Coordinates of C-alpha atoms and ligand atoms in Angstrom, one line a residue:
M146 CA -35.8 47.8 -18.3
A147 CA -34.8 46.3 -21.7
P148 CA -36.3 48.2 -24.6
S149 CA -39.1 46.4 -26.4
Q150 CA -40.8 46.6 -29.8
Q151 CA -43.8 48.3 -28.1
H152 CA -42.4 51.8 -28.8
H153 CA -42.5 51.6 -32.6
P154 CA -45.2 53.6 -34.3
L155 CA -48.5 51.8 -34.9
P156 CA -49.4 51.3 -38.5
Y157 CA -53.2 51.1 -38.2
D158 CA -55.7 53.5 -39.9
E159 CA -57.9 53.7 -36.9
I160 CA -56.3 53.8 -33.5
I161 CA -58.0 54.7 -30.2
P162 CA -55.3 54.5 -27.5
V163 CA -56.3 54.2 -23.9
L164 CA -54.3 56.1 -21.3
D165 CA -53.7 53.6 -18.5
F166 CA -54.3 55.1 -15.1
G167 CA -54.0 51.6 -13.5
S168 CA -57.5 50.2 -13.4
Q169 CA -57.6 46.4 -13.5
T170 CA -60.2 46.7 -16.3
A171 CA -58.3 49.2 -18.5
Q172 CA -57.2 46.6 -21.0
L173 CA -60.9 45.5 -21.3
I174 CA -61.6 48.9 -22.8
C175 CA -59.0 48.2 -25.4
R176 CA -60.4 44.9 -26.1
R177 CA -64.0 46.3 -26.5
I178 CA -62.6 48.8 -29.0
R179 CA -60.9 46.1 -30.9
E180 CA -64.1 44.1 -30.9
A181 CA -65.9 47.1 -32.4
G182 CA -63.3 47.1 -35.2
A183 CA -60.7 49.8 -34.4
F184 CA -57.2 49.1 -33.0
S185 CA -56.5 50.0 -29.4
K186 CA -53.8 49.5 -26.9
L187 CA -52.9 50.8 -23.5
I188 CA -50.3 53.6 -23.4
S189 CA -48.6 55.4 -20.6
P190 CA -50.6 58.3 -19.0
T191 CA -47.4 60.4 -19.4
T192 CA -47.6 60.3 -23.2
S193 CA -47.5 63.9 -24.3
A194 CA -50.1 65.6 -26.4
A195 CA -47.5 65.8 -29.2
E196 CA -46.7 62.1 -29.1
L197 CA -50.4 61.3 -29.1
K198 CA -51.0 63.5 -32.0
A199 CA -48.2 61.8 -33.9
M200 CA -50.1 58.5 -33.4
N201 CA -52.9 60.0 -35.4
P202 CA -55.7 58.6 -33.3
I203 CA -59.3 58.9 -34.1
G204 CA -60.2 59.0 -30.4
I205 CA -58.6 58.8 -27.0
V206 CA -59.8 57.1 -23.8
L207 CA -58.7 57.9 -20.3
S208 CA -59.1 54.8 -18.2
G209 CA -60.1 54.3 -14.6
G210 CA -57.6 53.9 -11.8
P211 CA -57.2 53.3 -8.1
S212 CA -56.0 56.8 -7.2
S213 CA -57.9 59.8 -6.1
V214 CA -57.3 62.9 -8.1
Y215 CA -56.3 64.6 -4.8
D216 CA -53.6 62.0 -4.0
D217 CA -50.1 63.5 -3.8
N218 CA -48.8 61.4 -6.6
A219 CA -52.0 61.0 -8.5
P220 CA -51.3 60.2 -12.2
T221 CA -52.3 62.9 -14.5
C222 CA -52.2 63.6 -18.3
D223 CA -50.8 66.3 -20.4
P224 CA -53.6 69.0 -20.3
E225 CA -52.8 69.9 -23.9
I226 CA -54.5 66.7 -25.0
F227 CA -57.8 68.4 -24.5
K228 CA -56.9 71.0 -27.1
L229 CA -56.1 68.4 -29.9
G230 CA -59.6 68.4 -31.2
I231 CA -59.7 64.6 -30.9
P232 CA -62.7 63.0 -29.2
I233 CA -61.8 62.0 -25.7
L234 CA -63.8 59.7 -23.4
G235 CA -62.9 59.7 -19.7
V236 CA -63.9 56.6 -17.7
C237 CA -64.3 56.8 -13.9
Y238 CA -60.9 58.3 -12.7
G239 CA -60.4 59.4 -16.3
M240 CA -63.6 61.4 -16.2
Q241 CA -62.7 62.9 -12.8
L242 CA -59.3 63.8 -14.1
A243 CA -60.5 65.5 -17.2
C244 CA -63.1 67.5 -15.3
K245 CA -60.6 68.5 -12.7
V246 CA -58.0 69.6 -15.3
L247 CA -60.8 71.8 -16.9
G248 CA -61.7 73.3 -13.5
C249 CA -64.5 71.3 -12.1
E250 CA -64.8 70.4 -8.4
I251 CA -64.3 66.8 -7.4
T252 CA -65.5 65.6 -4.0
H253 CA -63.4 63.2 -2.1
S254 CA -65.5 60.6 -0.4
S255 CA -64.4 58.1 2.2
H256 CA -67.4 56.1 1.1
H257 CA -66.7 53.9 -1.9
E258 CA -69.6 53.2 -4.3
Y259 CA -69.1 49.7 -5.5
G260 CA -71.6 47.6 -7.5
R261 CA -74.6 48.1 -9.7
A262 CA -76.5 51.4 -9.8
G263 CA -79.6 52.5 -11.8
L264 CA -78.7 55.0 -14.5
H265 CA -81.3 57.6 -15.4
I266 CA -80.7 59.1 -18.8
E267 CA -81.8 62.6 -19.5
N268 CA -80.3 63.1 -22.9
R269 CA -80.2 60.0 -25.2
T270 CA -78.0 61.4 -27.9
G271 CA -74.3 60.9 -28.9
L272 CA -72.7 58.7 -26.3
L273 CA -76.1 57.5 -25.0
D274 CA -77.8 57.1 -28.4
A275 CA -80.3 54.3 -28.3
V276 CA -79.5 53.3 -24.8
P277 CA -82.7 52.7 -22.7
E278 CA -83.7 55.6 -20.5
K279 CA -83.3 53.5 -17.4
T280 CA -80.5 51.0 -17.3
T281 CA -77.9 49.5 -14.9
V282 CA -74.3 50.4 -14.7
W283 CA -71.3 49.2 -12.7
M284 CA -69.8 51.7 -10.3
S285 CA -66.5 51.4 -8.6
H286 CA -65.3 54.7 -7.2
G287 CA -64.6 56.9 -4.2
D288 CA -64.5 60.4 -5.6
Q289 CA -67.0 61.9 -8.0
V290 CA -67.6 65.1 -9.9
H291 CA -69.5 67.5 -7.6
G292 CA -69.5 71.0 -8.9
L293 CA -69.9 70.5 -12.6
D294 CA -68.6 73.6 -14.4
E295 CA -70.9 75.4 -16.8
Q296 CA -68.7 74.2 -19.6
F297 CA -70.3 70.7 -19.2
D298 CA -73.8 69.2 -19.6
T299 CA -75.0 66.3 -17.5
L300 CA -76.5 63.5 -19.7
A301 CA -77.3 61.0 -17.0
S302 CA -77.3 60.4 -13.3
T303 CA -77.7 57.7 -10.7
P304 CA -79.4 58.1 -7.2
T305 CA -76.0 58.8 -5.6
C306 CA -74.1 60.3 -8.5
P307 CA -75.6 63.4 -10.0
H308 CA -73.2 63.6 -12.9
A309 CA -72.8 60.0 -14.0
V310 CA -72.4 60.9 -17.7
V311 CA -71.1 64.4 -18.8
R312 CA -70.3 66.1 -22.1
H313 CA -68.3 69.2 -22.7
K314 CA -70.2 71.9 -24.4
S315 CA -67.5 73.0 -26.9
L316 CA -64.7 70.3 -26.8
P317 CA -65.2 66.8 -28.1
L318 CA -64.9 65.5 -24.5
M319 CA -67.2 63.3 -22.5
G320 CA -67.0 61.2 -19.4
V321 CA -68.7 58.3 -17.7
Q322 CA -68.4 57.7 -13.9
F323 CA -69.2 54.0 -14.3
H324 CA -67.4 51.2 -16.1
P325 CA -68.9 50.6 -19.6
E326 CA -66.2 48.0 -20.4
V327 CA -67.4 45.3 -17.9
T328 CA -70.2 42.9 -18.6
H329 CA -72.1 44.1 -15.4
T330 CA -72.9 47.3 -17.4
P331 CA -75.4 45.7 -19.9
H332 CA -75.4 48.6 -22.4
G333 CA -71.7 49.4 -21.9
V334 CA -70.8 47.9 -25.2
D335 CA -73.4 50.1 -26.9
I336 CA -72.0 53.2 -25.1
L337 CA -68.5 52.4 -26.2
R338 CA -69.6 51.7 -29.7
N339 CA -71.4 55.0 -29.8
F340 CA -68.1 56.6 -28.9
I341 CA -66.0 54.5 -31.3
V342 CA -68.3 54.6 -34.4
G343 CA -70.7 57.5 -33.8
I344 CA -68.3 60.0 -32.3
C345 CA -64.8 59.0 -33.4
G346 CA -66.1 57.9 -36.9
S347 CA -64.5 54.4 -37.0
H348 CA -65.5 52.2 -40.0
G349 CA -65.1 49.1 -37.8
Q350 CA -62.9 47.4 -40.3
W351 CA -59.9 46.4 -38.1
K352 CA -59.4 42.6 -38.0
M353 CA -56.9 40.2 -36.4
A354 CA -55.3 39.6 -39.8
E355 CA -54.3 43.2 -39.8
F356 CA -52.8 42.8 -36.4
L357 CA -50.8 39.9 -37.6
E358 CA -49.4 41.7 -40.6
A359 CA -48.6 44.8 -38.5
E360 CA -47.0 42.8 -35.8
C361 CA -44.9 40.8 -38.2
D362 CA -43.7 44.0 -39.7
R363 CA -42.9 45.5 -36.3
V364 CA -41.0 42.4 -35.2
R365 CA -39.0 42.4 -38.5
K366 CA -38.0 46.1 -38.0
F367 CA -37.3 45.6 -34.3
V368 CA -35.1 42.5 -34.6
G369 CA -33.4 43.4 -37.9
D370 CA -31.0 40.5 -38.7
G371 CA -30.7 39.5 -35.1
R372 CA -31.2 36.1 -33.7
V373 CA -34.3 35.3 -31.6
I374 CA -34.9 32.5 -29.2
C375 CA -38.3 31.7 -28.1
G376 CA -39.3 29.6 -25.1
L377 CA -41.8 27.1 -26.3
S378 CA -44.0 25.5 -23.6
G379 CA -46.4 23.6 -25.8
G380 CA -49.2 25.9 -24.6
V381 CA -51.2 28.2 -26.9
D382 CA -49.5 31.5 -26.0
S383 CA -46.0 30.4 -26.8
A384 CA -47.2 28.4 -29.8
V385 CA -48.9 31.5 -31.3
C386 CA -45.9 33.6 -30.5
A387 CA -43.5 31.1 -32.2
A388 CA -45.7 30.8 -35.2
L389 CA -46.0 34.5 -35.6
L390 CA -42.2 34.9 -35.3
S391 CA -41.6 32.0 -37.7
K392 CA -43.8 33.9 -40.2
A393 CA -42.1 37.2 -39.5
I394 CA -38.4 36.2 -39.4
G395 CA -38.2 32.5 -40.5
D396 CA -34.9 30.9 -39.7
Q397 CA -33.6 33.7 -37.5
L398 CA -35.8 32.0 -34.9
T399 CA -34.7 29.1 -32.7
C400 CA -37.3 27.7 -30.3
V401 CA -36.2 26.2 -27.0
F402 CA -38.4 23.7 -25.1
V403 CA -37.3 23.1 -21.6
D404 CA -38.2 19.8 -20.1
N405 CA -38.2 21.0 -16.5
G406 CA -39.5 17.8 -15.1
L407 CA -42.8 19.5 -14.3
L408 CA -44.6 18.6 -17.5
R409 CA -47.8 16.7 -18.0
K410 CA -47.6 13.1 -19.3
N411 CA -46.3 12.7 -22.8
E412 CA -46.1 16.5 -23.2
R413 CA -42.5 16.5 -24.4
D414 CA -43.1 14.0 -27.1
L415 CA -46.2 15.9 -28.3
V416 CA -44.3 19.2 -28.4
E417 CA -41.4 17.7 -30.3
A418 CA -43.6 16.0 -32.9
E419 CA -45.8 19.0 -33.3
F420 CA -43.3 21.8 -33.7
R421 CA -40.5 20.0 -35.6
D422 CA -42.9 18.3 -38.0
H423 CA -45.6 20.8 -38.4
F424 CA -43.8 24.1 -38.1
H425 CA -40.3 23.1 -39.3
I426 CA -38.9 25.3 -36.6
D427 CA -35.4 24.9 -35.3
L428 CA -36.4 23.3 -32.0
R429 CA -33.9 22.5 -29.2
V430 CA -35.1 20.4 -26.4
V431 CA -33.2 20.9 -23.1
D432 CA -33.3 18.2 -20.5
A433 CA -33.2 20.1 -17.2
G434 CA -35.6 18.2 -15.0
D435 CA -33.0 17.2 -12.4
A436 CA -31.8 20.8 -11.9
F437 CA -35.4 22.1 -11.5
L438 CA -36.3 19.4 -9.0
A439 CA -33.1 19.9 -7.0
D440 CA -33.9 23.6 -6.8
L441 CA -37.4 22.8 -5.6
A442 CA -36.5 20.2 -3.0
G443 CA -38.3 20.9 0.3
I444 CA -39.7 24.3 -0.9
E445 CA -43.3 24.8 0.1
D446 CA -44.0 28.5 -0.4
P447 CA -45.7 29.0 -3.8
Q448 CA -44.0 32.3 -4.6
E449 CA -40.6 30.9 -3.7
K450 CA -41.3 27.9 -6.0
R451 CA -42.1 30.3 -8.8
R452 CA -39.0 32.4 -8.1
R453 CA -36.7 29.4 -8.2
I454 CA -38.3 28.1 -11.3
G455 CA -37.9 31.5 -12.9
H456 CA -34.2 31.6 -11.9
R457 CA -33.5 28.2 -13.3
F458 CA -35.2 29.1 -16.5
V459 CA -32.8 32.0 -16.8
E460 CA -29.8 29.7 -16.3
V461 CA -31.1 27.2 -18.8
F462 CA -31.8 29.9 -21.4
K463 CA -28.4 31.5 -20.8
E464 CA -26.7 28.1 -21.5
E465 CA -28.9 27.4 -24.5
A466 CA -28.4 30.8 -26.0
A467 CA -24.6 30.3 -25.6
H468 CA -25.0 26.9 -27.5
I469 CA -27.0 28.5 -30.2
G470 CA -24.2 31.0 -30.7
G471 CA -25.6 34.1 -29.0
A472 CA -29.2 35.3 -29.2
D473 CA -30.0 39.0 -29.4
F474 CA -33.7 38.7 -28.5
L475 CA -35.9 36.6 -26.4
A476 CA -39.5 36.1 -27.5
Q477 CA -42.2 35.3 -25.1
G478 CA -46.0 34.6 -25.5
T479 CA -46.8 37.0 -22.6
L480 CA -50.4 38.0 -22.6
Y481 CA -52.0 41.0 -21.1
P482 CA -53.4 39.2 -17.9
D483 CA -49.8 38.1 -17.2
V484 CA -48.7 41.7 -17.4
I485 CA -51.4 43.1 -15.2
E486 CA -51.3 40.4 -12.5
S487 CA -47.6 40.9 -12.2
G488 CA -48.2 44.6 -11.4
H489 CA -46.5 45.7 -14.6
G490 CA -49.3 48.0 -16.0
H491 CA -48.4 51.3 -17.5
A492 CA -49.5 53.2 -14.5
G493 CA -47.4 50.9 -12.3
Q494 CA -50.3 50.8 -9.9
S495 CA -52.0 47.5 -10.3
A496 CA -51.6 45.2 -7.3
T497 CA -49.2 42.2 -7.7
I498 CA -51.3 39.1 -7.2
K499 CA -48.9 36.4 -8.4
I500 CA -45.4 36.4 -9.7
H501 CA -45.5 35.1 -13.3
H502 CA -42.1 33.6 -14.2
N503 CA -42.5 34.8 -17.8
V504 CA -42.5 38.5 -16.9
G505 CA -39.7 40.3 -15.2
G506 CA -35.9 40.2 -15.1
L507 CA -35.3 37.5 -17.7
P508 CA -34.2 39.7 -20.6
D509 CA -31.9 41.8 -18.4
E510 CA -30.3 38.6 -17.0
L511 CA -29.8 37.2 -20.5
G512 CA -28.5 40.4 -21.9
V513 CA -31.1 40.3 -24.6
Q514 CA -34.0 42.4 -25.6
L515 CA -37.6 41.2 -25.2
V516 CA -40.0 40.5 -28.0
E517 CA -43.6 40.0 -26.8
P518 CA -46.0 40.2 -29.7
L519 CA -49.0 39.1 -27.7
R520 CA -48.5 41.5 -24.8
D521 CA -51.7 43.5 -25.5
L522 CA -54.0 40.5 -26.1
F523 CA -56.3 38.5 -24.0
K524 CA -56.3 34.7 -24.3
D525 CA -59.2 34.4 -26.7
E526 CA -57.7 37.1 -28.9
A527 CA -54.4 35.1 -29.0
R528 CA -56.5 32.1 -30.0
R529 CA -58.1 34.0 -32.9
L530 CA -54.6 35.1 -33.9
G531 CA -53.5 31.4 -33.8
E532 CA -56.4 30.5 -36.2
V533 CA -55.4 33.4 -38.5
L534 CA -51.9 31.9 -38.5
G535 CA -53.3 28.5 -39.5
L536 CA -52.4 26.6 -36.4
P537 CA -54.3 23.4 -35.9
D538 CA -57.3 23.3 -33.4
R539 CA -55.4 20.9 -31.1
I540 CA -52.9 23.7 -30.4
V541 CA -55.2 26.7 -30.6
W542 CA -57.8 25.3 -28.3
R543 CA -55.4 23.6 -25.9
H544 CA -56.1 24.6 -22.3
P545 CA -53.4 26.8 -20.9
F546 CA -50.7 25.3 -18.8
P547 CA -48.7 27.6 -16.5
G548 CA -45.0 28.1 -17.0
P549 CA -44.1 26.7 -13.5
G550 CA -46.1 23.6 -14.6
L551 CA -47.1 20.9 -12.2
A552 CA -45.0 22.5 -9.4
V553 CA -47.9 24.9 -8.7
R554 CA -50.4 22.0 -8.9
M555 CA -48.6 19.9 -6.4
L556 CA -49.2 21.9 -3.2
G557 CA -46.3 22.1 -0.8
A558 CA -43.0 20.5 -1.5
V559 CA -42.5 19.0 -5.0
D560 CA -41.1 15.4 -5.4
E561 CA -41.0 12.8 -8.1
E562 CA -43.5 10.5 -6.5
G563 CA -46.1 13.2 -6.1
L564 CA -45.5 14.4 -9.7
N565 CA -46.1 10.9 -11.0
I566 CA -49.4 10.6 -9.1
L567 CA -50.4 14.0 -10.4
R568 CA -49.5 13.2 -14.0
N569 CA -51.5 10.0 -13.9
A570 CA -54.6 11.6 -12.3
D571 CA -54.4 14.5 -14.8
E572 CA -54.2 12.2 -17.8
I573 CA -57.4 10.3 -16.7
L574 CA -59.2 13.6 -15.9
L575 CA -58.5 15.0 -19.4
E576 CA -59.3 11.7 -21.1
E577 CA -62.8 11.8 -19.5
I578 CA -63.3 15.5 -20.2
V579 CA -62.5 15.0 -23.9
A580 CA -64.6 11.8 -24.1
S581 CA -67.6 13.7 -22.7
S582 CA -67.1 16.5 -25.2
L583 CA -66.5 19.0 -22.4
Y584 CA -62.9 20.1 -23.4
R585 CA -64.0 23.0 -25.7
Q586 CA -66.7 24.0 -23.3
T587 CA -64.3 24.5 -20.4
A588 CA -61.4 27.0 -20.3
Q589 CA -59.1 24.9 -18.1
V590 CA -59.4 21.5 -16.4
F591 CA -56.6 20.0 -14.3
A592 CA -55.8 17.9 -11.3
V593 CA -54.2 19.3 -8.1
L594 CA -52.4 17.1 -5.6
L595 CA -53.2 18.2 -2.1
P596 CA -50.5 18.1 0.7
V597 CA -52.8 16.0 3.0
R598 CA -53.7 12.4 3.4
S599 CA -57.1 11.0 4.2
V600 CA -58.4 7.7 5.5
G601 CA -60.1 5.3 3.2
V602 CA -61.0 1.7 2.8
M603 CA -60.0 -0.4 -0.2
G604 CA -61.0 -4.1 -0.2
D605 CA -60.8 -5.0 3.5
S606 CA -57.9 -2.7 4.3
R607 CA -57.6 0.7 5.7
T608 CA -55.8 3.2 3.4
Y609 CA -54.2 6.5 4.3
D610 CA -53.5 8.0 1.0
R611 CA -53.3 11.2 -1.1
V612 CA -56.2 13.5 -2.2
I613 CA -56.7 14.8 -5.7
A614 CA -58.7 18.0 -6.3
I615 CA -60.2 18.6 -9.7
R616 CA -60.3 22.1 -11.0
A617 CA -62.5 22.9 -14.0
V618 CA -63.3 26.5 -14.9
E619 CA -65.2 28.4 -17.5
S620 CA -63.6 31.8 -18.4
S621 CA -63.2 33.9 -21.4
D622 CA -60.2 36.0 -20.3
F623 CA -58.8 34.1 -17.2
M624 CA -59.0 37.3 -15.2
T625 CA -62.4 36.1 -13.8
A626 CA -63.6 32.5 -13.9
D627 CA -66.5 30.4 -12.6
W628 CA -66.3 26.7 -11.7
A629 CA -67.6 24.5 -14.4
R630 CA -70.8 22.6 -13.8
I631 CA -69.4 19.2 -14.9
P632 CA -72.3 16.7 -14.9
F633 CA -72.2 14.4 -11.8
D634 CA -72.0 11.2 -13.8
V635 CA -68.8 12.5 -15.5
L636 CA -67.4 13.5 -12.1
A637 CA -68.3 10.1 -10.9
R638 CA -66.4 8.4 -13.7
I639 CA -63.4 10.6 -13.2
S640 CA -63.3 9.9 -9.5
N641 CA -63.8 6.2 -9.9
R642 CA -61.0 5.9 -12.4
I643 CA -58.5 8.1 -10.5
I644 CA -59.1 6.2 -7.2
N645 CA -58.9 2.8 -8.9
E646 CA -56.1 3.4 -11.4
V647 CA -53.8 5.8 -9.6
V648 CA -51.8 4.1 -6.9
G649 CA -51.6 6.3 -3.8
V650 CA -54.9 8.2 -4.2
N651 CA -58.0 7.3 -2.2
R652 CA -60.1 10.4 -2.5
V653 CA -61.1 12.9 -5.1
V654 CA -62.7 16.3 -4.4
Y655 CA -64.2 18.9 -6.7
D656 CA -63.3 22.6 -6.4
I657 CA -66.3 24.9 -6.5
S658 CA -64.6 28.3 -6.1
S659 CA -64.9 31.1 -8.5
K660 CA -62.2 33.7 -9.4
P661 CA -62.2 36.1 -7.7
P662 CA -61.9 35.5 -4.8
A663 CA -60.0 32.2 -5.5
T664 CA -57.5 32.1 -8.4
I665 CA -57.6 29.4 -11.1
E666 CA -54.4 27.7 -10.0
W667 CA -54.2 26.6 -6.3
E668 CA -50.8 28.2 -5.9
Ligands
XMP167 P1 -54.6 32.3 -11.9 O1 -54.2 31.1 -11.0 O2 -53.7 33.5 -11.6 O3 -54.4 31.9 -13.4 O4 -56.0 32.6 -11.7 C1 -54.8 32.6 -14.5 C2 -54.2 31.9 -15.7 O5 -52.8 32.0 -15.7 C3 -52.1 30.8 -15.6 N1 -51.0 30.9 -14.7 C4 -49.7 31.1 -15.1 N2 -49.2 31.0 -16.4 N3 -47.0 31.3 -15.4 C5 -47.8 31.2 -16.5 O6 -47.3 31.1 -17.6 C6 -47.5 31.4 -14.1 O7 -46.8 31.5 -13.2 C7 -48.9 31.2 -14.0 N4 -49.7 31.2 -12.9 C8 -51.0 31.0 -13.4 C9 -53.2 29.8 -15.1 O8 -52.9 28.5 -15.5 C10 -54.4 30.4 -15.7 O9 -54.6 30.0 -17.1

C-alpha cells in the first residue's frame, strides 16, 4: 500500500488514541472523544507500547471488535501497554482482551447478547460518576468476562452480564462490556466524558480549528515541494479537501474535475464557476463522458459498474497527471465511513458492504502517494471543518453525491436517455425540496430511475413508462439513516411535476426504508 501522511506524529496536547479491533462503531468512540474536546483517532491494534508512549496520550481506548478472544487469529495488543501508567478503557472486546491479558477467565458463548439491557450500578464513582443507578445500555457481544480476577472490582452488572463495568484495583484500567459510544446507550456520552475529563484529565479544549492547523502542517511536511492533484467532484468532501490543501500548499495544488457524463444537471457549470472564481484554484475540467458511458454500456451489476467507473477514473487521472507534468500526490476527500464500508479499517476485519471507487488501488495505479486529510472524520465533522475554512454554505451544506454519480441511481444498465430522465426528475425534486425549506433538514434527497415500466393513463391514452423513486433521508453520519417524513403535500407537488414535466415518466414512488437494513443509495 502507498504510504500516507497518517504515520506522522500527532501535534495535539491531548490525544486519546483508540486501538481499532474492528468494531463498526470504533470510529464513533473517536468522534465522541473529539466532541468532548480531546483529539482522537483510530490506530492499529499492533501499535507497540513504546510507540503509544511516544504519542504522549492522556488515555487509551481499546475498541470493540467482531472476534472472540479465543479465535486463532484474534487481534491482541502489546501487554506492555497496561504498564504505561496511562488510563485505559476497554470497550466490549477491548474489555475482554484486557481482562484476559491480565489473567481473568472469559466465557465463550454461542449465544450472542444483542440489544438493550438494564444496567444496575453498584459503585457510582469514577467512570460511572453521576450516572443514574439504573440505566439502559447497548450490548452486542458473544463472550463475556466470567471469572473476574481479584485484581478487579465490579462496578455494574446487567441481568445476564455479572461484570458489565469493571475497574482494576491498582492499574488505571477499566472496562465496559456494552457500547457507550452509540446513542442507544443514553448515558454513554456521560461515561465516556467521565473517562476523558475525570480520569484522563482532559481540559476539553480541542477544536476543529486546531485540527485544520495541524492537518495543514502535516500535509506540508508530507508533500514537501511535490505536486498534488485533487479530484474535485463538487461535493462537500472533495471541496473541503481541496480548500484545506489550497490553504496548506497553495499553487502546488491542481484540481481535476472529471465530467464523467454521470453528473446532475448544470453540475459542471456550477463547479467551474465556484472553484475557479471563489477559490482561485488551478482547475482542469476533463471531458470524459463518452469513455465512461462506453465502459458502462450494457452493465447491470452495481459492483461491476463501480469497478469500471473506478478504473476509468484511474485512466483519466493518469492522463491528466501526465498533462500537468507529473503529480507526486493524489488528494482525496475520503471520509471515515468510506474507509470502514470498504473494509479498510485498521483491524482489517470490518465487512465490505460496497466498493467505494475513491478508496483502493488508485494511488498504486497512478504511481503517486495518497493524501487524505479527512480520513478520520465523519461527514458532519468535515462540514464543520469546511465552515472553519470559510467555505460558503451552498458548498458546506450540499447534500453528498456519490463518486459513481447517477450510474448508481439509474438501476441496471446506464444509457443517455435514462440519464436525461433522471437529471430532469432530480432537478425538479431538489427545486421543490429547497422551496419547501427542507434541504437543510434532510441529509440527502435524490431521484432514482427504476429498471421497470408501469402502465398509466395520460389524457385518453395508455402509457407504459418509467418509474422514478424518491429517496430522502435524515442522517448525521450516513452510517445509519432514516427515511425523511416529507409532508404529503410536498410529495404530491413533486410527483405531479415529475410526471407532468419529465417525458417518459408516469409514476413516482417514495422509498420508506431505513439504513440498515437498506443502504442510502439503491446500488
Ligand atoms: P450508502 O448507499 O452506502 O451511502 O448507504 C452512504 C453515503 O455514501 C455515499 N456513497 C458513495 N460515495 N462513492 C462515493 O463517493 C461511492 O461509491 C458511494 N456509494 C455511496 C452515498 O451517497 C451516501 O452519502
